[in-house]
Each structure stands twice: as C-alpha cells, then as structure tokens.
XYZ file of C-alpha atoms in Angstrom:
636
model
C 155.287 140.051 125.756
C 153.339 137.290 127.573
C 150.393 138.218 129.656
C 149.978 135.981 131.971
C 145.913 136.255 134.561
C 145.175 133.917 136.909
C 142.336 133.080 140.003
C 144.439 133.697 143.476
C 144.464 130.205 144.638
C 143.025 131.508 148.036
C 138.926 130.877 148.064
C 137.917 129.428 150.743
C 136.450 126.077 149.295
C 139.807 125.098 146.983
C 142.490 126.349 150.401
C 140.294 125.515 152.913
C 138.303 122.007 152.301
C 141.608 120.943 150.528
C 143.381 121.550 153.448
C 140.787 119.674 155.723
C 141.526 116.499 154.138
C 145.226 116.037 155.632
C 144.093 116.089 159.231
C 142.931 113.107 161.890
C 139.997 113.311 163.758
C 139.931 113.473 167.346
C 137.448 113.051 170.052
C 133.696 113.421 168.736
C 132.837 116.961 169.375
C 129.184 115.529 170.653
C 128.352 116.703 173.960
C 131.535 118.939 173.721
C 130.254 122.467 173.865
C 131.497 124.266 176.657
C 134.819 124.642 178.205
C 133.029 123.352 181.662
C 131.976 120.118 179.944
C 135.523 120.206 178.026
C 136.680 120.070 181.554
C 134.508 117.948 183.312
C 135.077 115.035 181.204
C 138.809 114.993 180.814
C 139.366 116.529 177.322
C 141.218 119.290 178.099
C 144.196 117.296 179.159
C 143.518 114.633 176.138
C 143.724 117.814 174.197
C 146.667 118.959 175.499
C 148.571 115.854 175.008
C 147.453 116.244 171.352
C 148.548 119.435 170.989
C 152.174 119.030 172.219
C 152.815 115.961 169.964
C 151.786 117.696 167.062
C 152.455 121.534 167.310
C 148.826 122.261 166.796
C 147.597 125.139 169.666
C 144.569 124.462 172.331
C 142.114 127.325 171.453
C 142.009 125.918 167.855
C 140.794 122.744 169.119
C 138.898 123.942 171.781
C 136.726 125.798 169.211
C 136.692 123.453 166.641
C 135.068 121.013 168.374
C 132.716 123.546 169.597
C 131.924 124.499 166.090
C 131.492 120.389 164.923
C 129.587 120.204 167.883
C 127.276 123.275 167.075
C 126.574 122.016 163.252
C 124.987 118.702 164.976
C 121.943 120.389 165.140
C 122.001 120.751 161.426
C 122.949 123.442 159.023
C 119.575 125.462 159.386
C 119.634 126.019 163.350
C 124.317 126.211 162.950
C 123.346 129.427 160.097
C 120.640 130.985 162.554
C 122.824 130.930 165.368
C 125.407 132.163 163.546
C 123.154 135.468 162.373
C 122.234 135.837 165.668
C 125.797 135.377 167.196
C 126.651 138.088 164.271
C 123.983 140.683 165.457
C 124.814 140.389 169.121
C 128.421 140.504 169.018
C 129.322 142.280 165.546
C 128.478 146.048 164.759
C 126.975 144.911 161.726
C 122.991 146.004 161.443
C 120.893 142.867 161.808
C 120.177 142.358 157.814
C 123.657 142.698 157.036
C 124.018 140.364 159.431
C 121.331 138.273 157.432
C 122.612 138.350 154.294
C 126.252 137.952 154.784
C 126.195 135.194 156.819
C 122.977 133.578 154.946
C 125.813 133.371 151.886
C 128.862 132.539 153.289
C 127.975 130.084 156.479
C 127.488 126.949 154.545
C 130.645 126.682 152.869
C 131.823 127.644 156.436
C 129.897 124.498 157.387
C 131.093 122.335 154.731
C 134.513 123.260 155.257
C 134.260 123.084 159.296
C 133.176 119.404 159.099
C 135.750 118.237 157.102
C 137.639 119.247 159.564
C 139.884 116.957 162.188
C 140.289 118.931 165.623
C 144.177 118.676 164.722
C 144.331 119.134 161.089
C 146.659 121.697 159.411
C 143.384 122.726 157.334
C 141.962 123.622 161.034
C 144.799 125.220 162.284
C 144.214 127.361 159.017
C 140.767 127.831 159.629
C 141.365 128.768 163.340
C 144.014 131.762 162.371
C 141.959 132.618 159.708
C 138.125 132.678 161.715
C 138.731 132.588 165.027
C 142.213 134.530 165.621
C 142.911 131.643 168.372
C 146.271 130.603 166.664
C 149.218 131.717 164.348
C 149.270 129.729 160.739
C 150.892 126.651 160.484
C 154.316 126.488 158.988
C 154.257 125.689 155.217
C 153.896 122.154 154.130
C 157.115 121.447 152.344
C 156.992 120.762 148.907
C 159.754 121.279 146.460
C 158.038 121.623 143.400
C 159.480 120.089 140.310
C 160.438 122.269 137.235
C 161.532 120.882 133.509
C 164.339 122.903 133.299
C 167.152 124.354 135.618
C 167.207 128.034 136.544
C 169.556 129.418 133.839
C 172.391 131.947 134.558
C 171.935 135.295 134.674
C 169.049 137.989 135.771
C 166.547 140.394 133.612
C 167.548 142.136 130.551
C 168.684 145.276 130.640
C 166.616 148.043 128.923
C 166.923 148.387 125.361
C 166.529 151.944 125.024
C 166.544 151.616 121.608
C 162.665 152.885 121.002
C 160.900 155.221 122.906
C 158.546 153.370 126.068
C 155.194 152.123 125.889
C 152.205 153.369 127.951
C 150.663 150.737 129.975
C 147.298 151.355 132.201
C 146.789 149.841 135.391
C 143.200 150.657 137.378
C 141.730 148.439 139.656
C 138.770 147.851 142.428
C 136.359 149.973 140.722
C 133.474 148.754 142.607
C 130.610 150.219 140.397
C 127.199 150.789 142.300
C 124.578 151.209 139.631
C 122.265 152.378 142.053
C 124.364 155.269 143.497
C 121.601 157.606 144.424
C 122.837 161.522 144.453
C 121.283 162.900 147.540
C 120.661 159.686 149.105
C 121.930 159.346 153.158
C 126.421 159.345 153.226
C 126.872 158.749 156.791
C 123.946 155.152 157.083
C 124.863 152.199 158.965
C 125.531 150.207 156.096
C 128.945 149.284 155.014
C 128.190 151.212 151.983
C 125.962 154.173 152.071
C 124.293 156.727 148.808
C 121.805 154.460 148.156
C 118.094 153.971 148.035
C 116.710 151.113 146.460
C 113.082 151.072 147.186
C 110.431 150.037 144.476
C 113.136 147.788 142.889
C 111.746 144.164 142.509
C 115.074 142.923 142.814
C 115.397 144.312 146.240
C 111.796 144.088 147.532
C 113.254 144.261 151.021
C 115.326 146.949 150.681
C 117.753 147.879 154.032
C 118.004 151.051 153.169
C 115.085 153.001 154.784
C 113.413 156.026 154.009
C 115.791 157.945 155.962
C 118.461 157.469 153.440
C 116.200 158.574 150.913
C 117.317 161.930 149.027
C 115.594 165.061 151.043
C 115.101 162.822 154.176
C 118.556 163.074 155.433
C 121.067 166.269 156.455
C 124.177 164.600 154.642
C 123.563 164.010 150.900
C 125.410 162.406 148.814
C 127.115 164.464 145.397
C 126.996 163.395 142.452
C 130.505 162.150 141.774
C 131.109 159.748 144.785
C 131.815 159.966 148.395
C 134.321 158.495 150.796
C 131.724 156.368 152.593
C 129.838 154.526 148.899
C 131.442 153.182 146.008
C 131.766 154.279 142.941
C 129.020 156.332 140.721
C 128.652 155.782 137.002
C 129.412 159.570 136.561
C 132.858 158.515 138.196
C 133.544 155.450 136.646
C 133.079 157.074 132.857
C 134.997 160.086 134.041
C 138.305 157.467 134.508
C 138.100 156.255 131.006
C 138.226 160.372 129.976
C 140.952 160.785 131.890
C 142.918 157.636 130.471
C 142.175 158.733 127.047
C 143.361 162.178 127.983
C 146.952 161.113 129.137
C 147.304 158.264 127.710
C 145.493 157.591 124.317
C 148.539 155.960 123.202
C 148.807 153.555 125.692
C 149.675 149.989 124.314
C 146.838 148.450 126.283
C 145.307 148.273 130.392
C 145.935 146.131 132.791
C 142.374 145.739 134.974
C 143.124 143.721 138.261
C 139.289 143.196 139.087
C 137.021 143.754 141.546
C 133.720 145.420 139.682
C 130.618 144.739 141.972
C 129.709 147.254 144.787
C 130.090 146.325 148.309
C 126.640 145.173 148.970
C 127.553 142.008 149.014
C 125.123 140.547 151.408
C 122.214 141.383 148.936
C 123.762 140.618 145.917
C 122.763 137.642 143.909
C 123.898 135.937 140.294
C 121.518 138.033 138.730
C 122.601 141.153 139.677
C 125.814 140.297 138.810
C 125.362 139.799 135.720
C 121.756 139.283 134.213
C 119.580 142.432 133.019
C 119.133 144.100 136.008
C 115.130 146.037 136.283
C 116.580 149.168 137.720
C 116.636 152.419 137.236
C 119.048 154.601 134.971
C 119.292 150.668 133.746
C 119.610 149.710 130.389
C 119.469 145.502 129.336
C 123.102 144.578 129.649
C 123.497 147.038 132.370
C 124.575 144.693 135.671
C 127.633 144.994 137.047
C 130.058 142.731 135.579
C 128.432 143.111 132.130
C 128.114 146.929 132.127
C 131.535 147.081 133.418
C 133.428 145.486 130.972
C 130.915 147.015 128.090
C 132.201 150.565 129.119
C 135.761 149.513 128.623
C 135.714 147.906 125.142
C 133.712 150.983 123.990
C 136.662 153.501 125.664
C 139.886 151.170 125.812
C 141.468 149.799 123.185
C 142.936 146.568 124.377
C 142.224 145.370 127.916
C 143.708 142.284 130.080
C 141.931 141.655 133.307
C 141.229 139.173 135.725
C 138.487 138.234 137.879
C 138.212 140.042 141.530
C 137.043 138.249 144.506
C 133.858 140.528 144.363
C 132.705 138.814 140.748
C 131.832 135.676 142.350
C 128.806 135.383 144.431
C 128.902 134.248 147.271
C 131.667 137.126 147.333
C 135.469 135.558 147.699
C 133.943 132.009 147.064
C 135.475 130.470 144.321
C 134.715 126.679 144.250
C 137.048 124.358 142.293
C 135.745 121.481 139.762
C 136.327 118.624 142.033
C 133.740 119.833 144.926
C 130.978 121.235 142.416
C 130.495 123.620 139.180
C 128.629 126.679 141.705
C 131.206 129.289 139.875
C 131.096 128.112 136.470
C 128.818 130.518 135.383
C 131.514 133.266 136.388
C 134.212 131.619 134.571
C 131.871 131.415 131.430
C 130.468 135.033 131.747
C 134.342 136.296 131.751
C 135.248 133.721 128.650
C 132.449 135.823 126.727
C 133.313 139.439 128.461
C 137.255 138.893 127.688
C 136.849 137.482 123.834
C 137.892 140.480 122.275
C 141.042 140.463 123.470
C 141.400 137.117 123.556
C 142.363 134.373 121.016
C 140.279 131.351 121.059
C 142.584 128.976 123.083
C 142.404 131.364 125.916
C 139.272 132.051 125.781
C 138.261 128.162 126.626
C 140.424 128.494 129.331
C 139.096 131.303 131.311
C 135.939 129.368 130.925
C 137.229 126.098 131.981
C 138.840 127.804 135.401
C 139.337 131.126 135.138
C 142.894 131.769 134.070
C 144.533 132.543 131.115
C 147.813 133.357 128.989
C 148.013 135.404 126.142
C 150.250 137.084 123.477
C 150.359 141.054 122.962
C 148.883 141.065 120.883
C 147.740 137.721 120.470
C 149.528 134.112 121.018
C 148.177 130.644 121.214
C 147.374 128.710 124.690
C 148.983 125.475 126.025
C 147.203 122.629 127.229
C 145.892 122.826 131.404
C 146.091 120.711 133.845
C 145.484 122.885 136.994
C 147.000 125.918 137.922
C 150.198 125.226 139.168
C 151.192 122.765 136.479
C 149.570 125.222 134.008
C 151.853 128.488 134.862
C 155.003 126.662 134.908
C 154.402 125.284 131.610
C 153.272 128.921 130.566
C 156.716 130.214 132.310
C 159.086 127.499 130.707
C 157.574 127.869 127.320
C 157.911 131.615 127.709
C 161.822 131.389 128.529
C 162.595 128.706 125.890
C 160.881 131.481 123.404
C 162.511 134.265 124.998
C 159.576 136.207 125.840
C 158.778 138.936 128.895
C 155.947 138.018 131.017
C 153.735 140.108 132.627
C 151.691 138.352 135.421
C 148.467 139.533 136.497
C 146.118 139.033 139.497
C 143.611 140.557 141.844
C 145.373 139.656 145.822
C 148.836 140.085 146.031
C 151.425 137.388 146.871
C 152.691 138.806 149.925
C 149.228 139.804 151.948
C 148.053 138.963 154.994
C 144.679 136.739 153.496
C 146.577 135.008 151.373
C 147.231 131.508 152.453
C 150.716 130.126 153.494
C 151.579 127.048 151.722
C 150.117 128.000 147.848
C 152.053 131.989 148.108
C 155.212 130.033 148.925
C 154.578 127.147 145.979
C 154.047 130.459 144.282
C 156.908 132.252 145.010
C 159.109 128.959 144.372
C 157.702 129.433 140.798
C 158.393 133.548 140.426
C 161.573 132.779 142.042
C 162.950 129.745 138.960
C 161.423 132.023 136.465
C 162.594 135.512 137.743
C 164.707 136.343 134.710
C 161.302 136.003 132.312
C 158.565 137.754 134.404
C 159.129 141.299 134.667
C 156.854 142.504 136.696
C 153.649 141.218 138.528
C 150.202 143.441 139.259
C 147.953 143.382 141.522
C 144.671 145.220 142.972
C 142.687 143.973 146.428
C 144.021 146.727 149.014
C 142.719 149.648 147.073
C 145.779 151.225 148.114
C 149.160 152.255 146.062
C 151.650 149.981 147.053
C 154.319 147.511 146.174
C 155.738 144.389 147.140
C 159.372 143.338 146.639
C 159.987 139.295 146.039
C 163.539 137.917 147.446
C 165.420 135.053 146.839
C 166.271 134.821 150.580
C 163.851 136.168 153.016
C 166.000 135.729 156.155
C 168.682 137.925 154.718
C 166.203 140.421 152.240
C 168.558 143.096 150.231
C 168.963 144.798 147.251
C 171.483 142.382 145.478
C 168.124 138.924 146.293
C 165.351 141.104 145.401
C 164.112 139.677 142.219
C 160.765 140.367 141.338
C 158.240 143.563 142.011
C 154.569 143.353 142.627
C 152.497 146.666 141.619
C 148.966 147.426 143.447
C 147.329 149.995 142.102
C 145.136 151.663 144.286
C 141.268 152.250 143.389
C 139.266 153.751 141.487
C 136.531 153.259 144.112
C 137.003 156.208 146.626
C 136.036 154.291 149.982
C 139.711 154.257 151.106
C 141.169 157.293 149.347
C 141.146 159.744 146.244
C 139.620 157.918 143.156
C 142.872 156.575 141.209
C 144.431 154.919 137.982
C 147.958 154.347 137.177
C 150.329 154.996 133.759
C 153.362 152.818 133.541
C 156.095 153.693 131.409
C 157.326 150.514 130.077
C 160.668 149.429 128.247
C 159.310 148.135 124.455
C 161.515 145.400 124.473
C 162.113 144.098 127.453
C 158.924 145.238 129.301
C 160.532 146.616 132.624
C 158.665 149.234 134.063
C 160.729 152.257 134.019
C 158.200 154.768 136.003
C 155.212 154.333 137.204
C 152.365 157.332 137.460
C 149.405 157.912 139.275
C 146.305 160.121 138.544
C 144.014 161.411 140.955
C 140.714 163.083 141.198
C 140.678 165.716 144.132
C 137.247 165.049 145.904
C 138.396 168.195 147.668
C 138.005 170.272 144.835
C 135.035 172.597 145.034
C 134.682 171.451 141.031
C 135.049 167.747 141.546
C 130.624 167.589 142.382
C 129.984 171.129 140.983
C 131.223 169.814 137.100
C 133.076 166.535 137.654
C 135.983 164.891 138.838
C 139.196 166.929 137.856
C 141.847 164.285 136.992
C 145.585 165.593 137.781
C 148.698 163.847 137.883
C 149.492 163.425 141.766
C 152.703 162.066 141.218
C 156.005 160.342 139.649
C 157.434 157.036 141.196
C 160.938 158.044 139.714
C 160.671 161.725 140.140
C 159.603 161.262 144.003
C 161.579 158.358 145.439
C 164.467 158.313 142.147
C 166.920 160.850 144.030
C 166.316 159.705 147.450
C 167.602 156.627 147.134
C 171.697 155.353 147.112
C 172.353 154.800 144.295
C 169.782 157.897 142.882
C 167.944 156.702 140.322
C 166.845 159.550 137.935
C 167.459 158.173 134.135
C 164.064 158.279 132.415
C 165.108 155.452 130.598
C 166.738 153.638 133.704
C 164.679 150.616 134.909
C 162.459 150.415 138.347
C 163.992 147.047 139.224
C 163.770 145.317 142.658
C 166.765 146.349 143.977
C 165.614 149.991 143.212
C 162.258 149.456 145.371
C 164.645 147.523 148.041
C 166.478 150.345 148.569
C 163.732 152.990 148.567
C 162.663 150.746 151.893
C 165.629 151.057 152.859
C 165.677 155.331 152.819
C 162.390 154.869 153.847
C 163.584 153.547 157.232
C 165.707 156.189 157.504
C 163.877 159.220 156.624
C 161.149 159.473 158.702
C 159.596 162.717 156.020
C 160.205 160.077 152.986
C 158.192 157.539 154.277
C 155.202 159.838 155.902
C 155.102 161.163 151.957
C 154.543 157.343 150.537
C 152.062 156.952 153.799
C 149.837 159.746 152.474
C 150.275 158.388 148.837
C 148.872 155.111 149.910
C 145.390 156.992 150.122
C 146.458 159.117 147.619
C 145.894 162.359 150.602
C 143.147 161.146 152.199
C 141.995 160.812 155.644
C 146.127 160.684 156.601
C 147.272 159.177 160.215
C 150.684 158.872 161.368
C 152.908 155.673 160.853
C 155.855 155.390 163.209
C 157.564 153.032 165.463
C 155.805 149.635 165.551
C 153.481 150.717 162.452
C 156.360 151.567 160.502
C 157.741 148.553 161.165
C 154.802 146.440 159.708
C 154.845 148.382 157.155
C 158.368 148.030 155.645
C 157.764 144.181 155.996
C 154.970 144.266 154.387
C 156.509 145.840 151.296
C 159.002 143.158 151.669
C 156.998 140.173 151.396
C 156.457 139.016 148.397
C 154.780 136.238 150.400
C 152.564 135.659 152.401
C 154.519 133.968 155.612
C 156.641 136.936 155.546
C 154.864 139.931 155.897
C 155.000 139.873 159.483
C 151.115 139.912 160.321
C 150.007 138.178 163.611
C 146.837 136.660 163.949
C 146.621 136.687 167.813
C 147.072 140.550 168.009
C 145.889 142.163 164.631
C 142.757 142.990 164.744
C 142.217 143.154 160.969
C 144.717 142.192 158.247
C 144.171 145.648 157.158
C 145.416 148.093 159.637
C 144.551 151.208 157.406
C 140.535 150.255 157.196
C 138.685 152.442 159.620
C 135.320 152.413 158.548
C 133.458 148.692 157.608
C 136.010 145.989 156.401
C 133.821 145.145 153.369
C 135.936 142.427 151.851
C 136.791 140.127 154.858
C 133.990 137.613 156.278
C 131.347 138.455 158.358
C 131.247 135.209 159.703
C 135.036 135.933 160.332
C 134.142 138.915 162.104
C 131.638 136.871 164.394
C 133.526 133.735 164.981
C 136.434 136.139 165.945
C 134.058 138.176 168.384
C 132.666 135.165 169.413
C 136.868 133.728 170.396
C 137.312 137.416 172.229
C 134.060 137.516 174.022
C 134.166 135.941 177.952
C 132.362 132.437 177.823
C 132.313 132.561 174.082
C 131.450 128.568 174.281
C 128.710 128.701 176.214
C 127.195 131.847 174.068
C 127.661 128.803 171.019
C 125.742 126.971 172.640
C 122.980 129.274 173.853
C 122.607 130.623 170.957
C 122.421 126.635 169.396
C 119.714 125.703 171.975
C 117.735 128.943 171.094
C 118.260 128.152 167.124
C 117.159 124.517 167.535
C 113.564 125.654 169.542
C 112.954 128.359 166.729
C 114.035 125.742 163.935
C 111.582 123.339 165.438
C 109.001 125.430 166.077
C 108.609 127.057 162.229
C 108.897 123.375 161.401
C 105.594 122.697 162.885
C-alpha cells in the first residue's frame, strides 16, 4: 500500500494571485470609490458593457475597484481601515479584530492588486470575500495522462487474512494554555484561557474576568464545547487508541494541531520553545504534538492542516516567496520517522509526500499535479493500493473550482488504484462520494469515497477518533468505527474522558440500504455510500440518526426540506462545483457552525459585511479618509 499526503492546493496566495494573472485590467479604480462617483462619471454603464461580453457579474467589479481604489492610500492606512471596518461591522471584539486582520490583510492586498476588475481570479476573489457573485465556471483543461484508463474497477476483497486496523483522528487543535477554571462562555472565539504574565503574550485579550475564581462558568478540566482541546484530553485519545486498537497497522492524522487563537499566534509559538507554563522546551504546538504521537503510536502518516501555517490557511508557493518554508522544513524533521529519506526532502521542498507501508522510495517532483500523477501511474504499473491523504476535502464549499476538478480528473483515471481518500477540516463525521458523471450521480459512477473524520477538538461535537477495518490486500475499507468521549458523563471532568464506541458504519447504515450490506468482510465501496444517500432520502429517521452522528450527539438541530437537500449534495460531491453551495445566499460555507467560524477569514467576514451593509462603498471610503489622517498623523 501507497500512502499518498499532499498540501490542498487551495491557499490563498498559490489559487488566488495565480488566478489574478489571467485577467485584463479595466478602468483605473482612482477616484472610483463610491457608487455615486461610479455613477456620476459613466462607469456603471462601461461596466456593464464589460460584464455582458464576458460573463463576469457587476457587484464584483463594482467592489473591486473600490478595493484597488482603497489600497491607493497604501497598505498601512488599506490594513487600518480594514480593522476598523472589522470592529464596526463584524461581532468580532476589537483585538481579534487586530490580530486577524493585522495577518491576513496583506496577502489580501497583494492578491487584490493583481487583480483586473474582470479577471476570473477576481470573480474568485469576489465569491470568495465579498459574496457579490457565484464562482466562475471551471477553466477547461484536459489534463494529459501517460497511460489510458485500463479496464476494469477495484479489486475485490481478498478475504484471505483477517483485516487490518487503521486509525484516523484529526483537528485536534491542542491549546497548551487551557486554563481549568478559566471563563467558558468569553467573547473570544475560543474561551478557557488566561494568559497573563506570559512574555509571549504581554498583551493578553483575555482579561481578568476570565481568570479562574473571577468568573461564574469555569472551565473542567477535560475540555469544553466553547475551547479547544486540553492536554489532559489530547493524551486521553492516544489511551483510548491503544485500548481498542493496539494492533492497528498504523494512523492516519489529517492535521490541524494549533488552537484557534489564531490572531495571536506567531512562528514561535508554533513551533519554537514556548516560555509558558505546564511548558516543557519542545513543548509548542506543532512540536509537542507530533512528540506525543511517536511516544504513543507506532507508525503515523499525516499531513499538514491549514492551522500549521502562520498566517493561518496561508500557504505561499516557491515562485512568490519562501514565507512557509520553515513549515515545510519543521514537518520534514517531525515526519522522519516514518519516513524514508526521499520523502522526507520532499515534504521539505513543498509539503507533500508519497510513501510505502512500510517504507518505499520517492519519485522525482515537479509540482503537485505532475507529481501525483506520476505517483498514481507508477503505483498502477506496480500494482499497488493507494491511500490518499489530506486535510480539506475535495468536494467542500472553500475549496476552489478549477484545481478540485483537475483533481477529480486525476482520482477519476486512477480510480481502480486509490482506494480510498481521507480527510479532516469540518471536524465533523462525514463522507463524500466521487462520480464519474455528476449530472447523472448513481451507484453503478460512484467511484471513489472520501472519509472525514470528525475531531478530536470538542468545539463542534463529542471529542472523536475513528478505527477502520481495512482489507490486507487490497486496502478497501470494510467498516469504519468511531469512538467517543461523553462530555455528558458526570465522570468525563470528575476522572477523565470515558472513551466508548458510539457506533458501526456497517452495523448502522449496512441493513438499511438495497442491497443490505452486512458481510464483515464485504467492502464499503462507493456504490454502498451512494445508496445509503439514497435511503437516506427516503427515511427521514435514517438520516436524522447520521445528522446527530455528524456531532457525534451534540448540540442536535433538525435537517429537513431545503437542509436536507444540501446535505445529500454535499455528500455527493466529490468536488467542489458540485456540492451545491451558493455564495449569494449562504451565509457561511458551514451551515452547522453556530458559535465563531474560527477557520474562515476575518477579513472575509468584513469584506462580506461590508458587501451586505447599505452604502458599503462609501463606509470604504470613510473609513480610508479616516485611516489616511491617523496614518499621517503618527507619521509626524
């Protein structure tokens, strides 16, 4: 078996500066900041005209050019206003506000003014930012492979040897400074902590009524709904792995380590010594994460989450600058052991990597595309089984357009070697089912299954990890299992978490659907989680039972009619362009979030607020005037 990790191709400096490049500038956005001056001198209809010849919608270009227009008064006064705009219009506290935006507004910038008005990479950034526009339809590109699709599908299960164990956990989201008794219900997007006296957060947003004894809602000792994971929790998980599944052949870790504090995180606390309490020298995140699991796990694959990188989700490719290299060399040195050498220069080089179980030698890179086909076709010429690993799914709603369907061309030519795909990023428990034709998605075109395993990190449900049960041959995941921790249980803060099995892919959904499927040895194919939509569409009781799985029991709402709906296309999009999300009327790609949206943009969140608001032009360029006499005036 081939393990196959690799970087989502969906940071916002590779998908969205490489997308700026293809479009034509229009008018200069000087002087253009307001739809009154847009139509007092005549744009609007040039606009217009624009628009109609090439597809592109109004409100993209409208705000574009408000945006170019804005970052003429430099990128100092365009990241103040953009706090400010972010304070006023967000319900984000004013140093969240601060930090987040501090981080992520000048690759906004960058990206912004590479920009034409009528681009495809602005159309991208306007459904993506502002919510004025759907995507745009997929570049076509029929990419190239080295050898034909051969006849026939996936092997069938040997059931010759008893199956493997396989782990899957992701999102663990480890907060080193979890603070038992510390405030659960702050303002933060995160809450249990208290970080004063720490020199690396001399400025600490968490006041002294967060502090332990100052507050009527402490937090336990074991994690709470509203913070991210504890160390008591995280070492709990690896107990509870090694207590059902000590014989697993090795675990699959689809990233995601650092806490959700993202605006106040820096490089060095992600991954220097960190001078904090109940801290020992190799005890930051990414560092003490992967420590823990080579001292309780025997073999572990992983790949990097988009909360690794800091700036969080910023992953910046070679040709625009080296400001994530460090990442990429910090996971080289964190993955060695169970890595051979070839793969190890790889992660380092870009951040992807292909391995043998239980070791194999490394092909030659190019870039990623290039790379995993060669992986792929190497893989079916030897006759291997490929597992492929990653942290966002195919099929979601922030995952770009045009590289999930180059993607999907790939999974689609090589469907007979990969046997399964997994995933992390929703912190839910989920699937998503790939298709050779989307406009006519069955059982007998479903090819290909994504697993996401929900989290360990209890902010959007029970704290989780997954067993697969796993052909030893052919690698096709005949059940899949999934352990909980009740945070209801009176014992789970009195003595610790209490893992239990909650339950049994095959034993819940096997006899419901047509044909049942209740072999032990029988494969989970595609068609089998096609069909399981299918009863789920049927049986209203079926599907509110996988609703409440998704959170593993917690906080459970009802999912019917148009909700429903979304929801058996998402499971059937095993990308992107297909999963039925709208732009325009979502609110969030993540319908299920209900408290802080921790791992979207807070300048998303503003520049969106700022497209919903009345007059949100002329607040741009308030706000730019204002930022220009403050800039000015702590000049002199």
């Amino acid at each position: 078996m081939r393990a196959h990790s690799f970087l989502p191709l969906l940071a916002l400096g590779r998908a969205i500066q490489g997308a700026a490049l293809d479009g034509i500038r229009g008018v200069s956005p000087r002087d253009v900041l307001t739809s009154n001056a847009l139509q007092a001198s005549g744009h609007i209809d040039d606009l217009r005209g624009k628009v109609e010849s090439r597809d592109l919608c109004l409100p993209c270009a409208t705000y574009m050019r408000g945006l170019q227009a804005a970052l003429l008064a430099g990128d100092t006064a365009f990241i103040w206003s953009l706090k400010k705009l972010c304070e006023v219009l967000t319900h984000f506290d004013d140093d969240v506000c601060d930090g987040w935006v501090g981080l992520e507004a000048p690759s906004v910038a960058a990206a912004a003014r590479a920009m034409g008005d009528f681009s495809r990479g602005a159309q991208t950034f306007c459904s993506n930012f502002w919510s004025t526009c759907g995507y745009p339809a997929v570049e076509p590109w029929n990419i190239t492979f080295p050898s034909p699709k051969p006849a026939g599908g996936r092997p069938e299960p040997s059931r010759k040897m008893p199956p493997l164990k396989v782990v899957h956990y992701s999102d663990i989201h480890v907060d080193p400074l979890y603070t038992p008794g510390a405030k659960t219900n702050c303002t933060k997007p995160t809450c249990c902590r208290f970080e004063r006296g720490l020199s690396l957060f001399p400025q600490s947003p968490y006041t002294n009524d967060d502090a332990p004894g100052s507050n009527t809602s402490p937090a336990g000792p074991n994690g709470e709904h509203t913070c991210d994971t504890p160390l008591s929790l995280e070492a709990s998980m690896y107990e509870a792995i090694n207590a059902v599944a000590s014989d697993a052949a090795f675990a699959l870790f689809t990233g995601d380590i650092v806490d959700d504090t993202t605006w106040e995180t820096t490089q060095a606390y992600n991954t220097a010594s960190t001078p904090a309490r109940r801290y020992d020298a190799d005890s930051a995140p990414v560092k003490h994460a992967y420590g823990v699991m080579k001292q309780k796990l025997k073999r572990v694959y992983a790949t990097a989450g988009t909360h690794e990188a800091h700036p969080v989700n910023l992953f910046q490719p070679s040709d625009i600058g080296n400001d994530t290299q460090w990442l990429y060399g910090l996971l080289a040195q964190e993955w060695s052991p169970w890595l051979d050498p070839a793969a190890e220069a790889q992660v380092n080089n870009f951040g992807a990597y292909s391995t043998k179980y239980p070791f194999g030698n490394l092909r030659d890179v190019e870039n990623q595309l290039e790379w995993l086909i060669k992986e792929l076709d190497g893989a079916e010429r030897a006759g291997e089984n490929v597992y492929m690993i990653g942290h966002s799914p195919n099929g979601e709603p922030d995952t770009f357009w045009d590289p999930s369907h180059y993607l999907d061309q790939i999974f689609n030519r090589y469907s007979a070697t990969i046997a399964a795909m997994f995933f992390g990023h929703t912190q839910l428990d989920q699937f998503e089912i790939s298709y050779l034709d989307y406009a006519a998605r069955n059982a007998s075109n479903a090819f290909l299954t994504s697993y996401i395993a929900p989290s360990l990190a209890p902010t959007t449900g029970m704290p989780s990890f997954r067993v697969y049960s796993v052909d030893p041959e052919t690698f096709g995941v005949l059940d899949v299992t999934t352990y909980v921790a009740d945070m209801t249980n009176p014992a789970y803060q009195q003595t610790g978490p209490v893992w239990e099995k909650y339950y049994s892919a095959k034993e819940a959904y096997g006899p419901a659907v047509d044909p049942p499927l209740t072999d032990p040895l029988a494969e989970l194919t595609p068609a089998f989680w096609h069909n399981l939509t299918e009863a789920f569409d049927q049986d209203q009781k079926l599907f509110d039972e996988y609703v409440a799985r998704k959170s593993r029991g917690w906080n459970v709402t009802s999912c019917d009619g148009d909700c429903k709906k979304a929801e058996l296309c998402q499971l059937r999009a095993g990308r992107s362009e297909d999963n039925c999300y709208d732009p325009l009327t979502d609110k969030t790609p993540y319908k299920h979030v209900d408290q802080y949206d921790v791992s979207f943009s807070v300048t998303a969140h503003t520049l969106r607020a700022l497209a919903n608001s009345e007059g949100g032009l002329d607040k741009l360029k308030e706000v730019v005037e204002e930022a220009k006499k403050n800039v000015t005036a702590a000049a002199k």
